Coordinates of C-alpha atoms in Angstrom, one line a residue:
M21 CA 23.8 -7.9 42.3
P22 CA 24.9 -11.2 40.7
L23 CA 28.4 -11.8 39.5
V24 CA 28.1 -14.0 36.5
R25 CA 31.0 -16.1 35.1
I26 CA 30.5 -17.5 31.6
D27 CA 32.9 -20.1 30.4
V28 CA 32.8 -21.3 26.8
N29 CA 35.0 -23.1 24.3
Q30 CA 37.0 -21.0 21.9
G31 CA 35.4 -20.4 18.5
R32 CA 32.8 -17.7 19.0
S33 CA 33.3 -14.1 17.8
S34 CA 33.5 -11.2 20.2
E35 CA 30.0 -10.2 19.0
Q36 CA 28.7 -13.6 19.9
L37 CA 30.3 -13.6 23.3
G38 CA 28.8 -10.1 24.0
E39 CA 25.4 -11.4 22.9
L40 CA 25.7 -14.4 25.3
S41 CA 26.5 -12.0 28.1
R42 CA 23.7 -9.5 27.2
R43 CA 21.1 -12.3 26.9
I44 CA 22.0 -13.7 30.4
H45 CA 22.0 -10.2 31.9
E46 CA 18.6 -9.4 30.4
A47 CA 17.2 -12.6 31.8
V48 CA 18.5 -11.7 35.3
L49 CA 17.1 -8.2 35.0
A50 CA 13.7 -9.5 34.0
E51 CA 13.5 -12.2 36.6
Y52 CA 15.1 -10.5 39.6
G53 CA 14.3 -6.8 38.9
I54 CA 17.8 -5.7 39.7
P55 CA 19.1 -2.3 38.4
A56 CA 20.4 -2.5 34.8
R57 CA 23.9 -1.2 35.9
D58 CA 24.3 -4.2 38.2
Y59 CA 26.1 -5.8 35.3
F60 CA 29.1 -7.8 36.4
H61 CA 30.1 -10.6 34.0
I62 CA 33.4 -12.4 33.3
V63 CA 33.5 -14.2 30.0
T64 CA 36.3 -16.7 29.6
E65 CA 37.1 -18.7 26.5
H66 CA 38.9 -22.0 26.9
P67 CA 40.8 -24.2 24.4
R68 CA 38.8 -27.3 23.4
G69 CA 39.2 -30.0 26.0
Q70 CA 39.4 -27.7 29.0
I71 CA 35.7 -27.7 29.7
V72 CA 34.3 -31.1 30.7
A73 CA 30.5 -31.1 31.0
Q74 CA 28.9 -34.5 30.9
D75 CA 25.2 -35.2 31.3
A76 CA 25.2 -36.3 35.0
G77 CA 23.3 -39.4 33.9
L78 CA 20.4 -37.5 32.3
G79 CA 20.8 -39.2 28.9
F80 CA 21.9 -36.5 26.5
E81 CA 25.2 -35.2 25.0
R82 CA 26.5 -31.7 25.1
T83 CA 28.2 -30.1 22.1
P84 CA 31.3 -28.0 22.0
G85 CA 28.9 -25.1 22.1
V86 CA 28.3 -25.6 25.8
V87 CA 27.9 -22.5 27.9
M88 CA 28.9 -22.9 31.6
I89 CA 27.3 -20.2 33.7
Q90 CA 28.1 -19.6 37.4
I91 CA 25.9 -17.1 39.2
F92 CA 27.1 -15.7 42.5
T93 CA 24.4 -13.7 44.3
Q94 CA 23.0 -13.0 47.7
G95 CA 20.8 -15.7 49.3
G96 CA 17.1 -15.3 50.0
R97 CA 15.4 -16.0 46.6
S98 CA 12.9 -18.7 46.5
Q99 CA 13.4 -22.0 44.6
E100 CA 10.6 -20.8 42.2
A101 CA 12.5 -17.6 41.5
K102 CA 15.7 -19.6 40.8
Q103 CA 13.9 -22.0 38.5
S104 CA 12.3 -19.1 36.7
L105 CA 15.7 -17.6 36.2
Y106 CA 17.1 -20.9 34.8
T107 CA 14.2 -21.2 32.4
A108 CA 14.6 -17.6 31.3
I109 CA 18.4 -18.0 30.7
A110 CA 17.9 -21.2 28.7
A111 CA 15.1 -19.5 26.6
A112 CA 17.2 -16.4 26.0
L113 CA 20.2 -18.4 24.9
G114 CA 18.0 -20.7 22.8
E115 CA 17.0 -17.6 20.8
I116 CA 20.6 -17.2 19.7
G117 CA 21.1 -20.8 18.8
V118 CA 22.4 -22.3 22.1
A119 CA 20.8 -25.7 22.6
G120 CA 19.1 -26.4 25.9
E121 CA 21.4 -29.3 26.7
D122 CA 24.3 -26.8 26.3
V123 CA 23.2 -24.5 29.0
F124 CA 24.7 -25.4 32.4
I125 CA 24.0 -23.2 35.4
G126 CA 25.6 -23.3 38.8
Y127 CA 24.1 -21.0 41.4
V128 CA 26.1 -19.9 44.5
E129 CA 24.5 -17.9 47.3
N130 CA 26.2 -15.7 49.8
T131 CA 25.5 -12.7 52.1
A132 CA 25.9 -9.0 52.1
N133 CA 29.1 -9.5 54.1
D134 CA 30.7 -11.2 51.0
W135 CA 30.9 -8.3 48.6
S136 CA 33.3 -5.4 48.1
F137 CA 32.8 -3.2 45.1
G138 CA 36.1 -1.3 45.6
F139 CA 38.1 0.7 48.1
G140 CA 38.3 -2.3 50.5
R141 CA 34.9 -1.7 51.9
A142 CA 31.8 -3.9 52.1
Q143 CA 29.4 -1.3 50.6
Y144 CA 26.3 -3.3 51.6
L145 CA 27.4 -3.2 55.2
T146 CA 28.6 0.4 55.2
G147 CA 25.2 1.5 53.7
E148 CA 26.8 2.9 50.5
L149 CA 24.6 0.4 48.6
A150 CA 21.2 -0.8 49.5
I151 CA 20.9 -4.5 50.0
P152 CA 18.7 -6.0 47.2
R153 CA 15.5 -7.3 48.6
K154 CA 14.1 -9.3 45.7

């Protein structure tokens, strides 16, 4: 069950923001085989100038169309699975006009202890939810 934060500069329509979210979710579904209802996204628009995303020395420029993605999920997936997810997200966003250099992904791993889906309980620990294995 990833929690995905998507940060963008203002200027996209609500339909475009929804499409960004859906495309990212579909990539996660395809790569990680999670249930479709494990859909937890936070989409935040920022006034121009509030997102700073330089190239880290890779020699390219980002545009104001940059999409900053943070994926919070349980640890245990291989480096290959993560790379496959990054590639799938970039490809999915490319299909809707987001340039590869404008797709920035940060991946944060945690454990089953780190999630509560409501009611003040850690449902993975109580057994109310099965711990994802893929």
